[in-house]
CSV table of C-alpha atoms in Angstrom, one decimal:
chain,number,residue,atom,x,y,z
A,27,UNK,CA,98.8,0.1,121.8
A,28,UNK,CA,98.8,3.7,123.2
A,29,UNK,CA,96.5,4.6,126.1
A,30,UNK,CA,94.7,7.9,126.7
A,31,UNK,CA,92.6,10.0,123.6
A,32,UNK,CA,92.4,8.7,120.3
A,33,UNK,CA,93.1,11.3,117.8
A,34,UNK,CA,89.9,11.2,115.8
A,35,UNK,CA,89.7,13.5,112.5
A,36,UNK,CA,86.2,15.2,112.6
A,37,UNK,CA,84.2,14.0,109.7
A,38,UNK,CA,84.5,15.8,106.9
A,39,UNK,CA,81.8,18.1,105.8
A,40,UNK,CA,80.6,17.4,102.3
A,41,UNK,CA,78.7,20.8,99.6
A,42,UNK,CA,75.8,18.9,100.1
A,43,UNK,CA,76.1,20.3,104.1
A,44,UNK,CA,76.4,24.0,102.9
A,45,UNK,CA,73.5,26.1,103.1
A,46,UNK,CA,73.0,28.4,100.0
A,47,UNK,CA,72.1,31.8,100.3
A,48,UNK,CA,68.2,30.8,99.1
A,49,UNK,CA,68.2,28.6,101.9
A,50,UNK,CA,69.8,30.7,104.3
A,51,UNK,CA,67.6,33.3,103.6
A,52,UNK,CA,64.2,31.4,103.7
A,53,UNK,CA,65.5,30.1,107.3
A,54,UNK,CA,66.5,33.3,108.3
A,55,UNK,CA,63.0,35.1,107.8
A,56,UNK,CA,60.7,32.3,109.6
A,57,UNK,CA,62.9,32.5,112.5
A,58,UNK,CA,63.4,37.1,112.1
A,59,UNK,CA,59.9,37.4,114.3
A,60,UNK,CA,60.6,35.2,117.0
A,61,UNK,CA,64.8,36.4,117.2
A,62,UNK,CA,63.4,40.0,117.2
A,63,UNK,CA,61.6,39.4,119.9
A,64,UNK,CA,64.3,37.7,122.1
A,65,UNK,CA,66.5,40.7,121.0
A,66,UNK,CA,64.2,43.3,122.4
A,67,UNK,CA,63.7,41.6,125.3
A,68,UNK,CA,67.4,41.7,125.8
A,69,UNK,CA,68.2,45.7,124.6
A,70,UNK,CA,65.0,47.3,125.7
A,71,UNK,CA,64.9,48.9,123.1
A,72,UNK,CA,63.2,48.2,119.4
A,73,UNK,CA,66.0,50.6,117.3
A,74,UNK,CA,68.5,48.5,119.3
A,75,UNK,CA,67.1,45.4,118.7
A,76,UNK,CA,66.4,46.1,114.8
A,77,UNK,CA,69.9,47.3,114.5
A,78,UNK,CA,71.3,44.3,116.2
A,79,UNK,CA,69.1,41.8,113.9
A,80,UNK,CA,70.1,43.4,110.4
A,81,UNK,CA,73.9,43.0,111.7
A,82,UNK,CA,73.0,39.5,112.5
A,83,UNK,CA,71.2,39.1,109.0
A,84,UNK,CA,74.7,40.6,107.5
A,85,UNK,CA,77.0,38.6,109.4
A,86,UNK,CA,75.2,35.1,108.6
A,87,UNK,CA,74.5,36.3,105.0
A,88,UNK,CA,77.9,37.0,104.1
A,89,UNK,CA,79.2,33.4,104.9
A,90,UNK,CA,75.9,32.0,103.1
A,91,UNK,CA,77.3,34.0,100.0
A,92,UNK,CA,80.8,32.7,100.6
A,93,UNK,CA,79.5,28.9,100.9
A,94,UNK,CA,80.5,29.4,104.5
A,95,UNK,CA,77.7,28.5,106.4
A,96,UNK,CA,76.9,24.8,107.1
A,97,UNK,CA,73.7,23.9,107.5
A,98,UNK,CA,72.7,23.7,111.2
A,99,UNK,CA,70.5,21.8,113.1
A,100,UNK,CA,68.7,24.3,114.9
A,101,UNK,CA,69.1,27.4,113.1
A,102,UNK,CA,67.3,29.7,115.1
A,103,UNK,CA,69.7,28.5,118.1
A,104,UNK,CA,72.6,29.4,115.8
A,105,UNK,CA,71.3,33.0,115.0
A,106,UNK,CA,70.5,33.3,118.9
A,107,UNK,CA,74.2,32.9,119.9
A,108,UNK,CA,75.6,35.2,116.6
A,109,UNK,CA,73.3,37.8,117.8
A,110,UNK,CA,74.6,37.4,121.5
A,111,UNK,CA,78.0,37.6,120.4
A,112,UNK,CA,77.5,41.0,118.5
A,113,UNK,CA,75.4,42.4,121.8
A,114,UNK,CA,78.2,41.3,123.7
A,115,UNK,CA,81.0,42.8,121.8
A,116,UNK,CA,79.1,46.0,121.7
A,117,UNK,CA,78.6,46.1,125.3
A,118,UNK,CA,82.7,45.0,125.4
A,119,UNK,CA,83.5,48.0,123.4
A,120,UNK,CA,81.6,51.0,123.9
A,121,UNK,CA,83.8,52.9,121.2
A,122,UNK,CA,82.4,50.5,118.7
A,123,UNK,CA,78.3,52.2,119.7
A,124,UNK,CA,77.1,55.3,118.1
A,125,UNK,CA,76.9,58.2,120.7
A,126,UNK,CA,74.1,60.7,121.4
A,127,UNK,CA,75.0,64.3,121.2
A,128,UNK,CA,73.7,67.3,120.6
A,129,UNK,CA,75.5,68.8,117.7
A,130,UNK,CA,75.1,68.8,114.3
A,131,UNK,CA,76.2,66.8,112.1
A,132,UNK,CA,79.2,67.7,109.3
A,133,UNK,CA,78.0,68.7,106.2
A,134,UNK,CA,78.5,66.0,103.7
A,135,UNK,CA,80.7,66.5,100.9
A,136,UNK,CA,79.4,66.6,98.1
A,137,UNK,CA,82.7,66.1,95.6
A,138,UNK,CA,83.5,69.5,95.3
A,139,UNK,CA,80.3,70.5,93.3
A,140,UNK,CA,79.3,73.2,95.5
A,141,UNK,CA,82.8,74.7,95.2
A,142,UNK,CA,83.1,74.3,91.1
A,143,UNK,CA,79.2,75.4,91.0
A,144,UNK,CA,80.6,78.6,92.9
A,145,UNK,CA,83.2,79.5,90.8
A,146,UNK,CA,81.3,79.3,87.6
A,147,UNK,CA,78.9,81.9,89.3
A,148,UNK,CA,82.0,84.0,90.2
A,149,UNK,CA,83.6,83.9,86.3
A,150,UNK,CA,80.1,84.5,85.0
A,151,UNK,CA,79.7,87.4,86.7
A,152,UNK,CA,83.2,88.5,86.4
A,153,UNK,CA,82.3,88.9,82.4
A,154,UNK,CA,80.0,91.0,82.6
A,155,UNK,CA,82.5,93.9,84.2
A,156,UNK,CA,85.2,95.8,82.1
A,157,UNK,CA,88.4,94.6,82.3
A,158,UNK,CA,89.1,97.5,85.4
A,159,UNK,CA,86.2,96.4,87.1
A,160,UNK,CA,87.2,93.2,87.2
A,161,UNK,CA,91.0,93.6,88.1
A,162,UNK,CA,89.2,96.0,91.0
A,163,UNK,CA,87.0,93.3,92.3
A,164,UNK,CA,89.3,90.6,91.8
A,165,UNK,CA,92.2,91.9,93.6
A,166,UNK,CA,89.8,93.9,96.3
A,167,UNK,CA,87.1,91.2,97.2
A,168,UNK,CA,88.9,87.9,96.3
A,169,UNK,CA,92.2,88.4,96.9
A,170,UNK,CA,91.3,90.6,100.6
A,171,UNK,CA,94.1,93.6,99.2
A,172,UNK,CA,93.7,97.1,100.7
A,173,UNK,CA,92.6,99.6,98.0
A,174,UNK,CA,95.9,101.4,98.1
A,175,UNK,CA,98.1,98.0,97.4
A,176,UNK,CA,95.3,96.8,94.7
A,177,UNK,CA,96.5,100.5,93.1
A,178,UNK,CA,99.8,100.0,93.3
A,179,UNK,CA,99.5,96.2,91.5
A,180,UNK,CA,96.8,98.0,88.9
A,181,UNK,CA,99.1,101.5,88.5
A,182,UNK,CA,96.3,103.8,89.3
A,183,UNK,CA,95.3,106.3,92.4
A,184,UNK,CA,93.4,104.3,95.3
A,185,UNK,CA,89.8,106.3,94.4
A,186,UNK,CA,90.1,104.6,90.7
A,187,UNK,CA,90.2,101.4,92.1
A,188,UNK,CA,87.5,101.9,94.8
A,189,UNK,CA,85.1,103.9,92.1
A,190,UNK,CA,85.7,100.5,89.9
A,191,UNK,CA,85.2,98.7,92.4
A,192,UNK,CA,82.1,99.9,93.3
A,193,UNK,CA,80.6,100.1,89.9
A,194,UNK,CA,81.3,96.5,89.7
A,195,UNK,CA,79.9,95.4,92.4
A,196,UNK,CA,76.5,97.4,91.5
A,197,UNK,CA,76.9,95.4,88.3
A,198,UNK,CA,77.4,92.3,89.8
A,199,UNK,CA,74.0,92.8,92.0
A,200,UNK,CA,72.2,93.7,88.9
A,201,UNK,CA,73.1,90.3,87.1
A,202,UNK,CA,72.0,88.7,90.1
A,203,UNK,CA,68.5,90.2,90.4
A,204,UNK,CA,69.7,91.8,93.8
C-alpha cells in the first residue's frame, strides 16, 4: 500500500443540488438589503454600490439560468465574495471604470434616419423648381461648384445660373414657410 494523499474523487454533485433561477432569485432579494449595505460601506458611494450589486445580481443570475449555480450553504457569504471579486477587478483595472469628463457625449446614431429624412426634404423641395432651377441649385449648393464652372456644365453665361439660382432658392424658402 502507497503512503502519502489518497486521491479522493470529490462527490459528485447531483440536479437536485442546482439552484433554479426561482430559487436563486427569491435568495438573492432577502439577502439584496443587507449586501447593499456592506457594498456601500465598502465604495462610499450609493451609485457605486447599486452598480456593483446589479453586476453581482447579473453575474449569479446568468449561471442560475445556465443550471450553473449549486446551491450554497450560506448564500449571502457566496454573493459577499462575487461582489468583492468584481470590486476588486475594477479597482485591478481602472480601464474597465467609466470616467468623468466634461464633454459631451456623441450623438447617437440613429440608423441613418436623420440622413434619409434629409434627403427626402431636399428632393421634395427640388420639385417644386424648374428644371434650370434645379440644375442651378443642385450643382451650386450641393455640389459646392463656382457659378462660372456650374455654367460651363449647364451651357449658359454665369448670371443665368446665379439668377436661377437665386429664384430657386426664394422658392425653396417659400415651401418651407421661411
Amino acid at each position: 500500500m502507497e503512503t502519502g494523499t489518497c486521491a479522493v474523487p470529490p462527490p459528485r454533485r447531483e440536479d437536485g443540488d442546482r439552484m433554479s433561477p426561482k430559487d436563486f432569485d427569491a435568495s438573492f432579494a432577502a439577502d439584496m438589503p443587507r449586501l447593499r449595505r456592506r457594498l456601500l460601506a465598502l465604495t462610499g458611494n450609493p451609485h457605486d454600490a447599486d452598480d456593483l450589486l446589479q453586476e453581482t445580481y447579473l453575474r449569479l443570475s446568468r449561471r442560475a439560468r445556465a443550471q450553473n449555480l449549486t446551491r450554497q450553504q450560506h448564500p449571502y457569504a457566496y454573493a459577499c465574495t462575487v461582489a468583492l471579486n468584481l470590486l476588486r477587478d475594477a479597482w485591478q483595472h481602472p480601464s474597465r471604470r467609466e470616467q468623468s469628463t466634461d464633454r459631451l457625449p456623441e450623438s447617437g446614431w440613429d440608423g441613418g434616419l436623420a440622413s434619409y429624412e434629409a434627403s427626402q426634404t431636399t428632393l421634395a423641395l427640388l420639385r417644386v423648381l424648374s428644371e434650370k432651377e434645379a440644375a442651378a441649385v443642385i450643382l451650386v449648393d450641393l455640389e459646392g461648384l463656382s457659378h462660372d464652372t456650374a455654367g460651363e456644365r449647364l451651357g449658359a453665361h454665369r448670371g443665368t445660373v446665379q439668377r436661377n439660382r437665386m429664384r430657386g432658392l426664394a422658392k425653396m424658402r417659400d415651401a418651407l414657410g421661411n
